[in-house]
Coordinates of C-alpha atoms and ligand atoms in Angstrom, one line a residue:
M177 CA -30.5 -60.6 126.6
L178 CA -27.3 -60.0 128.5
E179 CA -27.3 -60.8 132.2
L180 CA -25.0 -60.7 135.2
R181 CA -26.3 -62.7 138.2
N182 CA -24.9 -62.0 141.6
V183 CA -21.4 -61.5 140.1
T184 CA -18.5 -60.9 142.5
K185 CA -14.9 -60.2 141.6
S186 CA -11.9 -59.4 143.8
F187 CA -8.3 -58.9 143.0
N188 CA -5.5 -59.7 145.3
L189 CA -2.1 -59.1 143.8
T190 CA 0.1 -59.8 146.9
G191 CA -2.0 -62.3 148.8
A192 CA -2.0 -59.9 151.8
K193 CA -5.4 -59.1 153.3
E194 CA -4.9 -55.4 153.1
D195 CA -4.3 -55.7 149.3
L196 CA -7.7 -57.3 148.6
R197 CA -9.7 -55.1 146.2
V198 CA -13.3 -55.9 145.7
A199 CA -13.9 -54.8 142.1
L200 CA -17.5 -56.0 141.9
D201 CA -19.7 -56.8 144.9
H202 CA -22.7 -59.0 144.0
I203 CA -23.7 -57.2 140.8
N204 CA -27.1 -58.0 139.2
L205 CA -27.7 -56.5 135.8
Q206 CA -30.1 -57.3 133.0
I207 CA -29.7 -55.7 129.6
E208 CA -32.3 -56.3 127.0
S209 CA -31.4 -56.8 123.3
G210 CA -31.2 -53.5 121.6
E211 CA -30.7 -51.4 124.7
F212 CA -28.0 -48.6 124.6
V213 CA -26.7 -48.2 128.1
T214 CA -24.3 -45.5 129.2
I215 CA -22.1 -46.3 132.2
I216 CA -20.6 -43.8 134.6
G217 CA -18.8 -44.1 137.9
G218 CA -15.6 -43.0 139.6
N219 CA -12.1 -44.4 138.9
G220 CA -11.9 -48.0 140.1
S221 CA -15.6 -48.4 140.6
G222 CA -15.8 -51.6 138.5
K223 CA -16.9 -50.5 135.1
S224 CA -14.1 -52.0 133.0
T225 CA -14.2 -55.2 135.2
T226 CA -17.9 -55.6 134.3
M227 CA -17.1 -55.5 130.6
N228 CA -14.2 -57.9 131.0
I229 CA -16.4 -60.3 132.8
L230 CA -19.0 -60.1 130.1
T231 CA -16.5 -60.8 127.3
G232 CA -14.8 -63.6 129.3
V233 CA -11.5 -61.8 129.7
L234 CA -12.0 -62.2 133.4
K235 CA -13.9 -65.0 135.2
P236 CA -16.1 -64.0 138.2
D237 CA -15.2 -65.4 141.6
S238 CA -18.9 -66.2 142.0
G239 CA -22.1 -65.6 140.1
Q240 CA -23.1 -66.2 136.4
V241 CA -23.0 -64.5 133.0
L242 CA -25.9 -65.3 130.7
L243 CA -26.4 -64.6 127.0
N244 CA -30.0 -65.1 125.8
N245 CA -30.7 -67.1 129.0
V246 CA -27.8 -69.5 128.3
D247 CA -25.1 -69.6 131.0
V248 CA -21.8 -68.7 129.3
T249 CA -19.8 -68.2 132.5
N250 CA -17.5 -71.1 131.6
M251 CA -17.3 -70.2 127.9
N252 CA -13.8 -68.9 127.2
E253 CA -13.0 -65.5 125.8
H254 CA -12.4 -66.7 122.2
Q255 CA -15.7 -68.6 122.0
R256 CA -17.5 -65.5 123.2
A257 CA -15.6 -63.1 121.0
A258 CA -18.1 -63.6 118.2
Y259 CA -20.8 -61.9 120.1
F260 CA -18.9 -58.8 121.2
G261 CA -17.2 -55.8 119.6
H262 CA -14.9 -54.2 122.1
V263 CA -13.4 -50.7 121.8
F264 CA -11.0 -49.5 124.4
Q265 CA -9.8 -46.1 125.5
D266 CA -6.3 -46.7 124.0
P267 CA -6.3 -46.1 120.2
M268 CA -3.3 -48.4 120.0
M269 CA -5.4 -51.4 120.8
G270 CA -7.8 -52.9 118.4
T271 CA -5.9 -52.2 115.2
S272 CA -2.7 -53.6 113.9
G273 CA -0.2 -50.8 113.3
D274 CA 2.0 -52.8 110.9
M275 CA -0.9 -53.4 108.5
S276 CA -2.8 -51.0 106.2
V277 CA -6.3 -49.6 106.8
L278 CA -7.5 -52.0 104.1
E279 CA -5.8 -55.1 105.6
N280 CA -7.2 -54.3 109.0
L281 CA -10.7 -54.0 107.7
E282 CA -10.5 -57.1 105.6
I283 CA -9.3 -59.2 108.5
A284 CA -12.1 -57.8 110.7
Y285 CA -14.7 -58.5 108.0
R286 CA -13.6 -62.0 107.3
R287 CA -13.4 -63.1 110.9
G288 CA -15.6 -66.1 111.5
R289 CA -16.2 -66.4 107.7
K290 CA -13.0 -68.1 106.8
H291 CA -14.6 -71.6 106.4
S292 CA -17.0 -70.5 103.7
P293 CA -16.1 -73.0 100.9
F294 CA -18.3 -71.5 98.2
L295 CA -16.4 -68.2 98.0
W296 CA -13.1 -69.9 97.7
G297 CA -11.5 -68.3 94.7
F298 CA -14.4 -65.8 94.3
K299 CA -13.0 -63.3 96.8
K300 CA -15.1 -60.3 96.2
S301 CA -13.3 -57.2 97.5
H302 CA -15.2 -55.2 100.0
K303 CA -13.2 -52.1 99.2
E304 CA -16.2 -50.1 98.0
E305 CA -18.2 -50.9 101.1
F306 CA -15.2 -49.9 103.3
I307 CA -14.7 -46.6 101.4
R308 CA -18.4 -45.8 101.9
E309 CA -18.2 -46.5 105.6
L310 CA -14.9 -44.6 106.1
K311 CA -16.2 -41.5 104.4
R312 CA -18.9 -41.2 107.1
F313 CA -16.2 -40.4 109.7
D314 CA -15.0 -37.4 107.6
L315 CA -11.4 -38.0 108.7
G316 CA -10.0 -38.6 105.3
L317 CA -9.4 -42.3 106.0
E318 CA -10.9 -43.4 102.7
D319 CA -8.0 -41.8 100.9
R320 CA -5.4 -43.6 103.0
L321 CA -6.5 -47.2 102.5
N322 CA -3.1 -48.5 101.7
Q323 CA -1.2 -46.6 104.4
K324 CA -0.1 -48.4 107.6
V325 CA -2.3 -47.7 110.5
G326 CA 0.7 -47.1 112.7
V327 CA 1.2 -43.6 111.2
M328 CA -2.3 -42.5 111.8
S329 CA -3.6 -40.2 114.5
G330 CA -5.5 -41.5 117.6
G331 CA -8.8 -40.3 116.2
Q332 CA -8.3 -42.0 112.9
R333 CA -7.3 -45.2 114.6
Q334 CA -10.2 -45.1 117.0
A335 CA -12.6 -44.5 114.1
L336 CA -11.2 -47.6 112.4
T337 CA -11.4 -49.7 115.5
L338 CA -15.1 -48.7 115.9
L339 CA -15.8 -49.8 112.3
M340 CA -13.9 -53.1 112.9
A341 CA -15.8 -53.8 116.1
T342 CA -19.2 -53.2 114.5
M343 CA -18.7 -55.2 111.4
R344 CA -16.8 -58.2 112.7
N345 CA -19.6 -60.3 113.9
K346 CA -20.2 -62.5 110.9
P347 CA -20.4 -66.1 112.0
T348 CA -20.1 -69.0 109.6
H349 CA -23.3 -70.8 108.6
K350 CA -22.3 -73.7 110.8
T351 CA -22.1 -71.3 113.8
V352 CA -25.4 -69.6 112.9
K353 CA -27.0 -73.0 113.0
K354 CA -25.3 -74.1 116.2
D355 CA -26.2 -70.8 117.9
Y356 CA -29.8 -71.0 116.7
I357 CA -30.2 -74.4 118.2
T358 CA -28.5 -73.4 121.4
F359 CA -29.8 -69.9 121.9
S360 CA -33.4 -70.0 120.5
E361 CA -35.8 -70.8 123.3
K362 CA -37.3 -73.6 121.2
D363 CA -36.7 -77.3 121.7
H364 CA -33.4 -78.2 120.1
D365 CA -34.9 -80.7 117.6
V366 CA -37.6 -78.2 116.5
A367 CA -34.9 -75.5 116.1
R368 CA -32.7 -77.8 114.1
K369 CA -35.5 -78.8 111.7
E370 CA -36.6 -75.3 111.2
F371 CA -33.1 -74.2 110.2
E372 CA -32.6 -77.2 107.9
S373 CA -36.0 -76.5 106.2
V374 CA -34.6 -73.2 105.0
Y375 CA -30.9 -74.0 104.7
K376 CA -31.2 -77.1 102.5
P377 CA -33.4 -75.7 99.7
A378 CA -31.4 -72.5 99.7
L379 CA -28.2 -74.4 99.3
T380 CA -29.6 -76.6 96.5
E381 CA -30.7 -73.5 94.7
F382 CA -27.4 -71.8 95.1
K383 CA -25.5 -74.8 93.7
K384 CA -27.9 -75.0 90.8
K385 CA -27.4 -71.3 90.0
K386 CA -23.6 -71.7 90.3
H387 CA -23.7 -74.6 87.9
E388 CA -25.8 -72.6 85.4
I389 CA -23.5 -69.6 85.6
R390 CA -20.4 -71.6 85.1
N391 CA -21.9 -73.2 82.0
N392 CA -23.1 -70.0 80.5
K393 CA -20.8 -69.4 77.6
S394 CA -22.0 -65.8 77.0
L395 CA -20.5 -64.6 80.3
S396 CA -16.9 -63.5 80.7
Y397 CA -14.8 -64.9 83.6
K398 CA -15.3 -61.7 85.6
E399 CA -19.0 -61.7 85.0
K400 CA -19.3 -65.3 86.1
R401 CA -17.3 -64.5 89.2
N402 CA -19.6 -61.6 90.1
A403 CA -22.8 -63.5 89.3
I404 CA -21.7 -66.4 91.6
A405 CA -20.8 -64.0 94.4
E406 CA -24.3 -62.4 94.0
A407 CA -26.0 -65.8 94.1
Y408 CA -24.0 -66.6 97.2
E409 CA -25.0 -63.3 98.9
E410 CA -28.7 -64.3 98.3
F411 CA -28.2 -67.7 99.9
D412 CA -26.2 -66.2 102.7
K413 CA -29.0 -63.7 103.5
K414 CA -31.5 -66.5 103.9
V415 CA -29.2 -68.3 106.3
R416 CA -28.6 -65.2 108.4
Q417 CA -32.2 -64.8 109.2
F418 CA -31.4 -67.3 111.9
D419 CA -28.5 -65.4 113.3
L420 CA -29.7 -64.9 116.8
T421 CA -26.4 -63.6 118.1
K422 CA -27.2 -59.9 117.9
Q423 CA -24.1 -57.8 118.0
I424 CA -23.1 -56.5 121.3
L425 CA -20.9 -53.4 121.4
L426 CA -18.8 -52.6 124.4
L427 CA -17.2 -49.2 124.4
D428 CA -14.7 -48.5 127.2
E429 CA -14.1 -44.7 127.2
H430 CA -13.5 -45.1 123.5
T431 CA -13.3 -41.3 122.8
A432 CA -11.2 -40.4 125.9
A433 CA -8.0 -40.0 124.0
L434 CA -9.5 -37.9 121.2
D435 CA -9.7 -34.1 120.8
P436 CA -13.2 -32.7 121.6
K437 CA -14.2 -32.2 117.9
T438 CA -13.1 -35.7 116.8
A439 CA -14.6 -37.2 120.0
N440 CA -17.9 -35.7 119.1
K441 CA -17.7 -37.0 115.5
V442 CA -16.8 -40.5 116.7
L443 CA -19.7 -40.4 119.2
E444 CA -22.2 -39.2 116.7
L445 CA -21.2 -42.0 114.3
T446 CA -21.3 -44.6 117.2
D447 CA -24.9 -43.6 117.8
K448 CA -25.8 -43.9 114.1
I449 CA -24.1 -47.3 113.7
V450 CA -25.8 -48.6 116.9
K451 CA -29.2 -47.5 115.7
E452 CA -28.8 -48.7 112.2
N453 CA -27.7 -52.2 113.3
Q454 CA -29.9 -52.3 116.4
M455 CA -26.9 -53.2 118.5
T456 CA -27.0 -53.8 122.2
T457 CA -24.5 -51.3 123.5
L458 CA -22.7 -50.5 126.7
M459 CA -20.7 -47.3 126.7
I460 CA -18.5 -46.3 129.6
T461 CA -17.8 -42.6 129.8
H462 CA -16.5 -40.0 132.2
N463 CA -18.4 -37.3 130.3
M464 CA -21.7 -36.7 132.1
R465 CA -23.2 -34.8 129.2
D466 CA -22.5 -37.7 126.8
A467 CA -23.8 -40.2 129.3
I468 CA -27.1 -38.3 129.3
K469 CA -27.2 -37.5 125.6
Y470 CA -26.6 -41.0 124.3
G471 CA -28.5 -44.2 124.8
N472 CA -31.8 -45.1 126.5
R473 CA -30.5 -46.1 129.9
L474 CA -27.9 -44.9 132.3
I475 CA -26.1 -46.9 135.1
M476 CA -23.9 -45.5 137.8
F477 CA -21.2 -47.6 139.5
H478 CA -19.8 -46.9 142.9
T479 CA -17.2 -49.1 144.7
G480 CA -18.3 -52.2 142.9
H481 CA -22.0 -51.6 143.2
I482 CA -24.7 -50.3 140.9
I483 CA -26.1 -47.3 142.7
F484 CA -28.3 -45.7 140.1
D485 CA -30.1 -47.2 137.1
V486 CA -32.5 -45.1 135.0
S487 CA -34.1 -45.4 131.6
G488 CA -36.3 -43.7 129.1
E489 CA -38.1 -40.5 130.1
E490 CA -36.4 -40.4 133.5
K491 CA -33.0 -40.6 131.9
A492 CA -33.8 -38.0 129.3
K493 CA -34.7 -35.5 132.0
L494 CA -31.4 -35.9 133.9
T495 CA -29.0 -33.0 134.2
V496 CA -25.3 -33.0 134.8
E497 CA -26.0 -31.5 138.2
D498 CA -28.3 -34.4 139.1
L499 CA -25.5 -36.8 138.4
L500 CA -22.9 -34.8 140.3
K501 CA -25.2 -34.8 143.2
K502 CA -25.6 -38.6 143.0
F503 CA -21.8 -38.9 143.1
D504 CA -21.6 -36.6 146.2
E505 CA -24.3 -38.6 148.0
A506 CA -22.6 -41.9 147.3
D507 CA -19.2 -40.5 148.6
K508 CA -20.9 -39.2 151.7
K509 CA -22.6 -42.6 152.4
A510 CA -19.3 -44.3 151.9
V511 CA -17.6 -42.1 154.5
E512 CA -20.4 -42.6 157.0
M513 CA -20.1 -46.4 156.6
Ligands
ATP36 N1 -6.2 -57.0 136.6 C1 -6.4 -56.4 137.7 N2 -5.5 -56.7 138.7 C2 -5.6 -56.1 139.9 N3 -6.6 -55.2 140.3 C3 -7.5 -54.9 139.3 C4 -7.4 -55.5 138.0 N4 -8.4 -55.0 137.2 C5 -9.1 -54.1 138.1 N5 -8.6 -54.1 139.3 C6 -9.1 -53.3 140.4 O1 -10.5 -53.5 140.5 C7 -11.1 -52.3 140.8 C8 -12.1 -51.9 139.7 O2 -11.3 -51.6 138.5 P1 -12.0 -51.2 137.1 O3 -10.9 -51.2 136.1 O4 -13.1 -52.1 136.8 O5 -12.5 -49.7 137.4 P2 -13.2 -48.7 136.4 O6 -14.5 -48.3 137.0 O7 -13.1 -49.1 135.0 O8 -12.2 -47.4 136.6 P3 -11.6 -46.3 135.6 O9 -12.7 -45.2 135.4 O10 -10.4 -45.7 136.2 O11 -11.3 -46.9 134.3 C9 -10.0 -51.3 141.0 O12 -9.7 -51.2 142.4 C10 -8.8 -51.9 140.3 O13 -7.6 -51.4 140.8
MG37 MG1 -12.0 -48.5 133.3

C-alpha cells in the first residue's frame, strides 16, 4: 500500500510572501496494491508534485509518505528508486541518447542485480526477451536494437522508457530479504527465519547442481553455461517469492508528446503491462477520455487538494461532460472563496 498522510508542500523561489505557492495542501491519499489510478487536474494543481513526493525527489514540508505501512518519508530518492518506475512527459528523459536500444535495456534490466555473484561470467543475454517485448509496440524497435536512441522518434523513445520503467525493479536477493524483513507485517525474527528456511536449501541445491554441471564431461562449454544459468533462474524464482516490493508505476503525462495514433498504442500497451504484472499504477493525463477509459480509480486535483475520488462502477459510468462539470464547479468555488 502507498500512502500520503497529511502532506503539505510549498515552493517559495524568492522568499517574498507573494511568491509563496502552495503546491499540496494537507493531502491524504491511500492507494492499495494493484490499483490503477488515473489523475487529472488543471495545470499547477499539484499532480507532478505528488509523484515527486512519492519517489522522494521532493521532501514534504510536513506529513508522511508510507510504503506498506512503513514510513519512508526520510528515505532518499535513490533508496526508494527500486520501488518505482517513473515515466515523464518528455521523451528525452528516461533513456540515454548516446547508447543503443539494447544497451539502454540491458542497463535497466540489470539495475539492482549487479551483485549477483553466481552469474558472474555466465551473462545470459536477454536479447530475445527484449525483442519479444519490443515487438508488442509495433514501432519497429526490435529491428533497431543497435541504433543509438538519440536518433529515434519521441514515440519510439517513450515506448522504450515505458519498457525500462516496468522491468527495472529486480532487487538483489539481499534486498529481497531486507525488504521482506522490513515490510512484511510479521515480527522481524519470524520473517527472517521464514526467508532463510527457503533461501538456504535453495542455495545449497543450486550450488550442488552447478558443481554437477561443471563436472559433466558430456556437455560443451556453451551447454554448461546455459544449464548453470537455468539452474540459477530456478533458484532465483524461489527467492523472489519473498519480493514484497510490488512494482509501482508512475506515469506523468507519458503520452502527451506523442501523435494520437502512437499515444493510443503506448496507452494500450501500458494497460496490458500493468495488468500482466499487477502493478500499482498512477497515471497523470490531461485527456479526460483516457482518464475514464483506463484504470479502476480516478482522482481529480484542484489547487493542491483532491476534490474528487471515484472507483469501480462509479468511475466506469463517468462521462467527459461529468468531469468538465467538476472542473467548472471547482473553479467557481475558488472564485467565491
Ligand atoms: N520545483 C519547483 N519550484 C517552484 N515551484 C514549483 C516547483 N514544482 C512545482 N512548483 C509549483 O507547484 C505548483 C504545483 O505544480 P505541479 O508541477 O505539481 O502541477 P501539475 O498539476 O503537475 O501541473 P501540470 O498539469 O502543468 O503538469 C505549481 O504552482 C508550480 O508552479
Ligand atoms: Mg505536471
